[in-house]
C-alpha atoms as one frame of an Amber mdcrd trajectory, in Angstrom:
protein
  31.956 -17.507  -4.036  28.954 -15.188  -3.653  29.723 -11.470  -3.722  27.887
  -9.541  -1.000  27.000  -5.928  -1.765  26.269  -3.193   0.761  22.522  -2.475
   1.191  23.307   1.200   1.818  25.635   2.101  -1.076  25.500  -1.103  -3.216
  29.299  -1.304  -3.247  30.819  -4.794  -3.404  33.895  -3.912  -1.313  32.808
  -5.773   1.824  34.630  -7.862   4.391  33.439 -10.281   7.040  33.185  -8.642
  10.456  32.123 -11.224  13.001  28.929 -13.139  13.740  25.843 -11.655  15.424
  22.895 -13.890  16.458  24.351 -16.763  14.400  24.385 -14.563  11.259  27.459
 -13.401   9.410  28.129  -9.699   9.845  29.798  -7.645   7.101  31.499  -4.259
   6.902  31.359  -2.102   3.794  34.840  -0.706   3.138  33.351   2.146   1.123
  30.848   3.659   3.578  31.829   1.845   6.835  28.301   0.425   7.216  27.859
  -2.794   9.214  25.142  -5.200   8.019  24.099  -8.826   8.073  22.878 -10.896
   5.135  19.605  -9.823   3.528  16.334 -11.071   4.942  14.483 -13.484   2.694
  11.052 -12.332   3.983   8.022 -12.142   1.744   7.584  -9.209  -0.617   4.143
  -7.797  -1.290   3.300  -7.223  -4.933   3.549  -3.593  -6.101  -0.058  -3.838
  -7.324  -1.293  -3.998  -3.707   1.020  -1.182  -2.625  -0.356   1.037  -5.390
  -3.966   0.133  -4.552  -3.376   0.849  -0.867  -1.925   4.270  -1.649  -4.815
   5.064  -4.007  -7.377   4.062  -1.396  -5.615   6.152   1.232  -5.767   9.184
  -1.053  -9.463   8.494  -1.622 -10.011   8.989   2.110 -10.180   5.438   3.480
  -8.571   4.697   6.830  -5.697   2.256   7.361  -8.039  -0.318   8.911 -10.529
  -0.068   6.039  -7.722  -0.586   3.531  -6.487  -3.522   5.624  -9.922  -5.196
   5.421 -10.173  -4.630   1.673  -6.697  -5.600   0.529  -5.766  -8.048   3.279
  -2.474  -6.374   4.203  -1.603  -5.195   7.707  -2.506  -1.598   8.538   1.027
  -1.192   9.881   2.453  -2.112   6.466   0.089   0.369   4.831   1.186   3.071
   7.269   4.845   2.297   6.512   4.239   2.543   2.745   2.525   5.904   3.159
   5.431   7.187   5.257   8.067   5.809   2.877   6.417   7.391  -0.188   5.747
  10.618   1.782   2.040  10.647   0.837  -0.052  13.459   2.289  -3.846  13.116
   2.355  -5.603  16.203   0.987  -7.421  18.120   3.719 -10.900  18.205   2.180
 -13.562  17.698   4.820 -16.497  18.541   2.534 -16.543  15.056   1.033 -17.078
  11.697   2.628 -16.016   8.599   0.664 -18.109   5.455   0.817 -17.129   2.269
  -0.906 -18.638  -0.995  -2.050 -16.905  -4.128  -3.277 -18.858  -5.830  -6.043
 -18.381  -8.649  -8.512 -18.983  -8.031 -12.231 -22.724  -8.792 -12.259 -23.366
  -6.738  -9.112 -21.436  -3.841 -10.660 -23.589  -3.942 -13.813 -26.776  -3.874
 -11.721 -25.392  -1.059  -9.555 -24.608   1.115 -12.565 -28.016   0.456 -14.165
 -29.715   2.232 -11.246 -29.806   5.980 -12.051 -30.255   6.953  -8.388 -26.878
   5.480  -7.407 -25.099   7.536 -10.066 -26.541  10.984  -9.318 -25.437  13.456
  -6.670 -21.892  12.190  -6.107 -18.509  11.696  -7.704 -17.604   8.082  -8.359
 -14.609   5.988  -9.319 -14.510   2.295 -10.162 -11.266   0.419  -9.677 -10.330
  -3.206 -10.144  -9.424  -5.083  -6.994  -8.278  -8.596  -7.815 -11.284 -10.424
  -9.281 -13.772  -7.870  -7.905 -14.433  -4.173  -8.400 -14.482  -1.346  -5.896
 -16.853   1.579  -6.302 -15.852   4.674  -4.348 -18.389   7.513  -4.068 -17.925
  10.984  -2.663 -21.010  12.559  -1.170 -21.202  15.921   0.521 -21.931  15.805
   4.223 -25.534  16.670   4.916 -25.925  19.861   6.952
């Protein structure tokens, strides 16, 4: 027999407590928490969660991150809330980004003009690379 543990306190002292929407409901005897069996839903790889949080801190919006990574902006928003991430309030810089393959990246870096006058970070994104540049707003 499978032992069901409480999702709140991880205690295995649970008892059956009825059926809700054709799913077995359980009661944790330790913390008095009612729950149903765990959802099987898909789990997104931690790599994409980390990349989304990094891109958010670099100044990209939820929708931009959604287009780059391919994960819903709502999921990204939930991750940011769950990890309690606060974006630094620095309005002097404006991030721009490009997604390049390896050969395009080599050509991009060869050009001296693209490297001067801004901060830059290169990060791997699956089989491509993302170049993020910070340029001061022109006054």
